[in-house]
PDB file of C-alpha atoms in Angstrom:
ATOM      1  CA  MET A 231       2.986  -3.150  14.705  1.00 82.00           C
ATOM      2  CA  THR A 232       3.972  -0.550  12.124  1.00 85.00           C
ATOM      3  CA  PHE A 233       1.881   0.029   9.005  1.00 85.00           C
ATOM      4  CA  ALA A 234       2.719   1.917   5.821  1.00 83.00           C
ATOM      5  CA  ALA A 235       0.400   2.848   2.970  1.00 81.00           C
ATOM      6  CA  ALA A 236       1.905   2.809  -0.519  1.00 80.00           C
ATOM      7  CA  PRO A 237      -0.719   4.067  -2.975  1.00 68.00           C
ATOM      8  CA  LEU A 238      -0.019   5.333  -6.481  1.00 61.00           C
ATOM      9  CA  TYR A 239      -1.686   8.410  -7.925  1.00 55.00           C
ATOM     10  CA  ASP A 240      -1.892   9.870 -11.407  1.00 53.00           C
ATOM     11  CA  SER A 241       0.570  12.605 -10.561  1.00 53.00           C
ATOM     12  CA  THR A 242       3.250  10.137  -9.473  1.00 53.00           C
ATOM     13  CA  GLU A 243       6.315   9.883 -11.682  1.00 58.00           C
ATOM     14  CA  GLN A 244       7.315   6.451 -12.975  1.00 61.00           C
ATOM     15  CA  GLY A 245       9.368   4.598 -10.375  1.00 59.00           C
ATOM     16  CA  SER A 246       7.785   6.556  -7.532  1.00 59.00           C
ATOM     17  CA  TYR A 247       5.048   5.916  -5.045  1.00 61.00           C
ATOM     18  CA  ASN A 248       3.302   7.932  -2.378  1.00 60.00           C
ATOM     19  CA  ARG A 249       3.620   7.258   1.303  1.00 59.00           C
ATOM     20  CA  GLU A 250       1.566   8.327   4.276  1.00 56.00           C
ATOM     21  CA  TYR A 251       2.621   8.594   7.871  1.00 52.00           C
ATOM     22  CA  SER A 252       1.334  10.040  11.102  1.00 52.00           C
ATOM     23  CA  GLY A 253       0.796  13.758  10.883  1.00 51.00           C
ATOM     24  CA  SER A 254       0.961  14.013   7.109  1.00 47.00           C
ATOM     25  CA  PHE A 255      -1.362  13.812   4.166  1.00 48.00           C
ATOM     26  CA  ILE A 256       0.734  12.403   1.343  1.00 49.00           C
ATOM     27  CA  THR A 257       4.349  12.663   0.296  1.00 49.00           C
ATOM     28  CA  ASN A 258       5.704  11.585  -3.073  1.00 48.00           C
ATOM     29  CA  ILE A 259       8.851   9.515  -2.653  1.00 50.00           C
ATOM     30  CA  PRO A 260      10.787   8.997  -5.901  1.00 46.00           C
ATOM     31  CA  GLU A 261      12.711   5.694  -5.755  1.00 66.00           C
ATOM     32  CA  GLY A 262      12.621   5.785  -1.936  1.00 68.00           C
ATOM     33  CA  ILE A 263      11.072   2.360  -1.537  1.00 77.00           C
ATOM     34  CA  SER A 264      13.563   1.392   1.188  1.00 79.00           C
ATOM     35  CA  ASP A 265      11.565   3.751   3.437  1.00 77.00           C
ATOM     36  CA  LEU A 266       9.114   0.863   3.735  1.00 83.00           C
ATOM     37  CA  ASP A 267      11.690  -1.388   5.446  1.00 88.00           C
ATOM     38  CA  GLU A 268      10.534  -0.436   8.928  1.00 86.00           C
ATOM     39  CA  ALA A 269       6.898  -1.274   8.202  1.00 87.00           C
ATOM     40  CA  ASP A 270       5.584  -4.579   9.484  1.00 89.00           C
ATOM     41  CA  ALA A 271       2.754  -4.398   6.940  1.00 89.00           C
ATOM     42  CA  ILE A 272       2.170  -2.405   3.764  1.00 90.00           C
ATOM     43  CA  LEU A 273      -1.330  -1.370   2.708  1.00 89.00           C
ATOM     44  CA  ILE A 274      -2.139  -1.071  -0.989  1.00 89.00           C
ATOM     45  CA  SER A 275      -5.314   0.241  -2.554  1.00 85.00           C
ATOM     46  CA  THR A 276      -7.633  -2.082  -4.476  1.00 86.00           C
ATOM     47  CA  ASN A 277     -11.007  -1.959  -6.119  1.00 83.00           C
ATOM     48  CA  PRO A 278     -13.839  -3.857  -4.396  1.00 81.00           C
ATOM     49  CA  ASP A 279     -13.025  -6.913  -6.579  1.00 87.00           C
ATOM     50  CA  ASN A 280      -9.548  -7.077  -4.924  1.00 86.00           C
ATOM     51  CA  ASN A 281      -7.692  -5.990  -8.070  1.00 88.00           C
ATOM     52  CA  ILE A 282      -5.023  -3.326  -7.637  1.00 86.00           C
ATOM     53  CA  ARG A 283      -6.717   0.031  -8.060  1.00 78.00           C
ATOM     54  CA  ASP A 284      -4.074   1.472 -10.365  1.00 77.00           C
ATOM     55  CA  PRO A 285      -2.532  -1.163 -12.697  1.00 78.00           C
ATOM     56  CA  ARG A 286       0.577   0.996 -12.924  1.00 77.00           C
ATOM     57  CA  PHE A 287       1.317   0.159  -9.283  1.00 81.00           C
ATOM     58  CA  GLU A 288       1.720  -3.517 -10.173  1.00 84.00           C
ATOM     59  CA  LYS A 289       3.764  -2.724 -13.277  1.00 82.00           C
ATOM     60  CA  GLU A 290       5.947   0.086 -11.958  1.00 78.00           C
ATOM     61  CA  VAL A 291       6.308  -0.794  -8.275  1.00 83.00           C
ATOM     62  CA  MET A 292       5.251  -4.337  -7.363  1.00 88.00           C
ATOM     63  CA  SER A 293       7.128  -5.969 -10.238  1.00 88.00           C
ATOM     64  CA  THR A 294      10.459  -4.477  -9.163  1.00 87.00           C
ATOM     65  CA  GLU A 295      13.111  -6.311  -7.163  1.00 90.00           C
ATOM     66  CA  ALA A 296      13.218  -3.332  -4.820  1.00 88.00           C
ATOM     67  CA  TRP A 297       9.553  -3.958  -3.873  1.00 90.00           C
ATOM     68  CA  LYS A 298       9.981  -7.731  -3.656  1.00 93.00           C
ATOM     69  CA  ASN A 299      12.913  -7.304  -1.248  1.00 93.00           C
ATOM     70  CA  ARG A 300      11.028  -5.233   1.317  1.00 93.00           C
ATOM     71  CA  PRO A 301      10.686  -7.195   4.591  1.00 94.00           C
ATOM     72  CA  ALA A 302       6.890  -6.815   4.763  1.00 93.00           C
ATOM     73  CA  VAL A 303       6.565  -8.067   1.184  1.00 94.00           C
ATOM     74  CA  LYS A 304       8.862 -11.042   1.837  1.00 94.00           C
ATOM     75  CA  ASN A 305       6.765 -11.922   4.919  1.00 91.00           C
ATOM     76  CA  GLY A 306       3.524 -11.768   2.943  1.00 90.00           C
ATOM     77  CA  ASN A 307       2.317  -8.746   4.891  1.00 91.00           C
ATOM     78  CA  VAL A 308       0.937  -6.749   1.976  1.00 92.00           C
ATOM     79  CA  LEU A 309      -2.697  -5.975   2.723  1.00 91.00           C
ATOM     80  CA  LYS A 310      -5.086  -5.201  -0.108  1.00 89.00           C
ATOM     81  CA  VAL A 311      -7.569  -2.600   1.087  1.00 88.00           C
ATOM     82  CA  PRO A 312     -10.472  -1.398  -1.067  1.00 85.00           C
ATOM     83  CA  TYR A 313     -10.912   2.342  -1.022  1.00 77.00           C
ATOM     84  CA  LEU A 314      -7.727   2.811   0.994  1.00 79.00           C
ATOM     85  CA  MET A 315      -7.955   6.558   0.465  1.00 74.00           C
ATOM     86  CA  SER A 316     -11.720   6.682   0.968  1.00 74.00           C
ATOM     87  CA  THR A 317     -13.392  10.019   1.413  1.00 74.00           C
ATOM     88  CA  THR A 318     -16.816   8.640   2.307  1.00 82.00           C
ATOM     89  CA  TYR A 319     -18.111   6.930   5.409  1.00 85.00           C
ATOM     90  CA  ALA A 320     -19.310   3.874   3.458  1.00 85.00           C
ATOM     91  CA  GLY A 321     -15.954   3.492   1.712  1.00 82.00           C
ATOM     92  CA  ALA A 322     -14.066   3.875   4.981  1.00 83.00           C
ATOM     93  CA  ILE A 323     -16.187   1.172   6.635  1.00 87.00           C
ATOM     94  CA  GLU A 324     -15.509  -1.180   3.710  1.00 86.00           C
ATOM     95  CA  ALA A 325     -11.774  -0.457   3.970  1.00 85.00           C
ATOM     96  CA  LEU A 326     -11.743  -1.080   7.725  1.00 88.00           C
ATOM     97  CA  ASP A 327     -13.702  -4.323   7.357  1.00 89.00           C
ATOM     98  CA  ALA A 328     -11.243  -5.588   4.712  1.00 87.00           C
ATOM     99  CA  LEU A 329      -8.296  -4.622   6.879  1.00 86.00           C
ATOM    100  CA  ASP A 330      -9.799  -6.301   9.938  1.00 87.00           C
ATOM    101  CA  GLN A 331     -10.248  -9.566   8.003  1.00 86.00           C
ATOM    102  CA  GLN A 332      -6.579  -9.617   6.983  1.00 86.00           C
ATOM    103  CA  LEU A 333      -4.956  -8.762  10.302  1.00 85.00           C
ATOM    104  CA  ASP A 334      -5.365 -12.267  11.729  1.00 78.00           C
ATOM    105  CA  GLY A 335      -3.243 -13.764   8.941  1.00 69.00           C
ATOM    106  CA  LEU A 336      -0.189 -11.535   9.307  1.00 72.00           C
ATOM    107  CA  ASP A 337       3.259 -13.065   9.804  1.00 64.00           C
ATOM    108  CA  LEU A 338       4.751 -10.976  12.589  1.00 62.00           C
ATOM    109  CA  ASP A 339       7.860 -13.057  13.328  1.00 60.00           C
TER     110      ASP A 339
END
């Protein structure tokens, strides 16, 4: 299974998102949302209450047809992970627990 993380940061230009992949920290991909096509699941960052961490992500990325047409999105394989970019042990444990709870429900067909 292939995962992609698509967080949004303050420095991101409108219409862009950040992506992470093995061996990298973060890259800013302007309008390159089709890069997510090979991902079986897309991870997005939330607050502990399950709301999207940066409301701009919903407005500027998730509301677009480009986002809605990604295979992982169409299959319902968007995983909301609190503290996705956690820098503390406690936050990382919370993120892993949330991820673990969602893996059973993925549509992998």
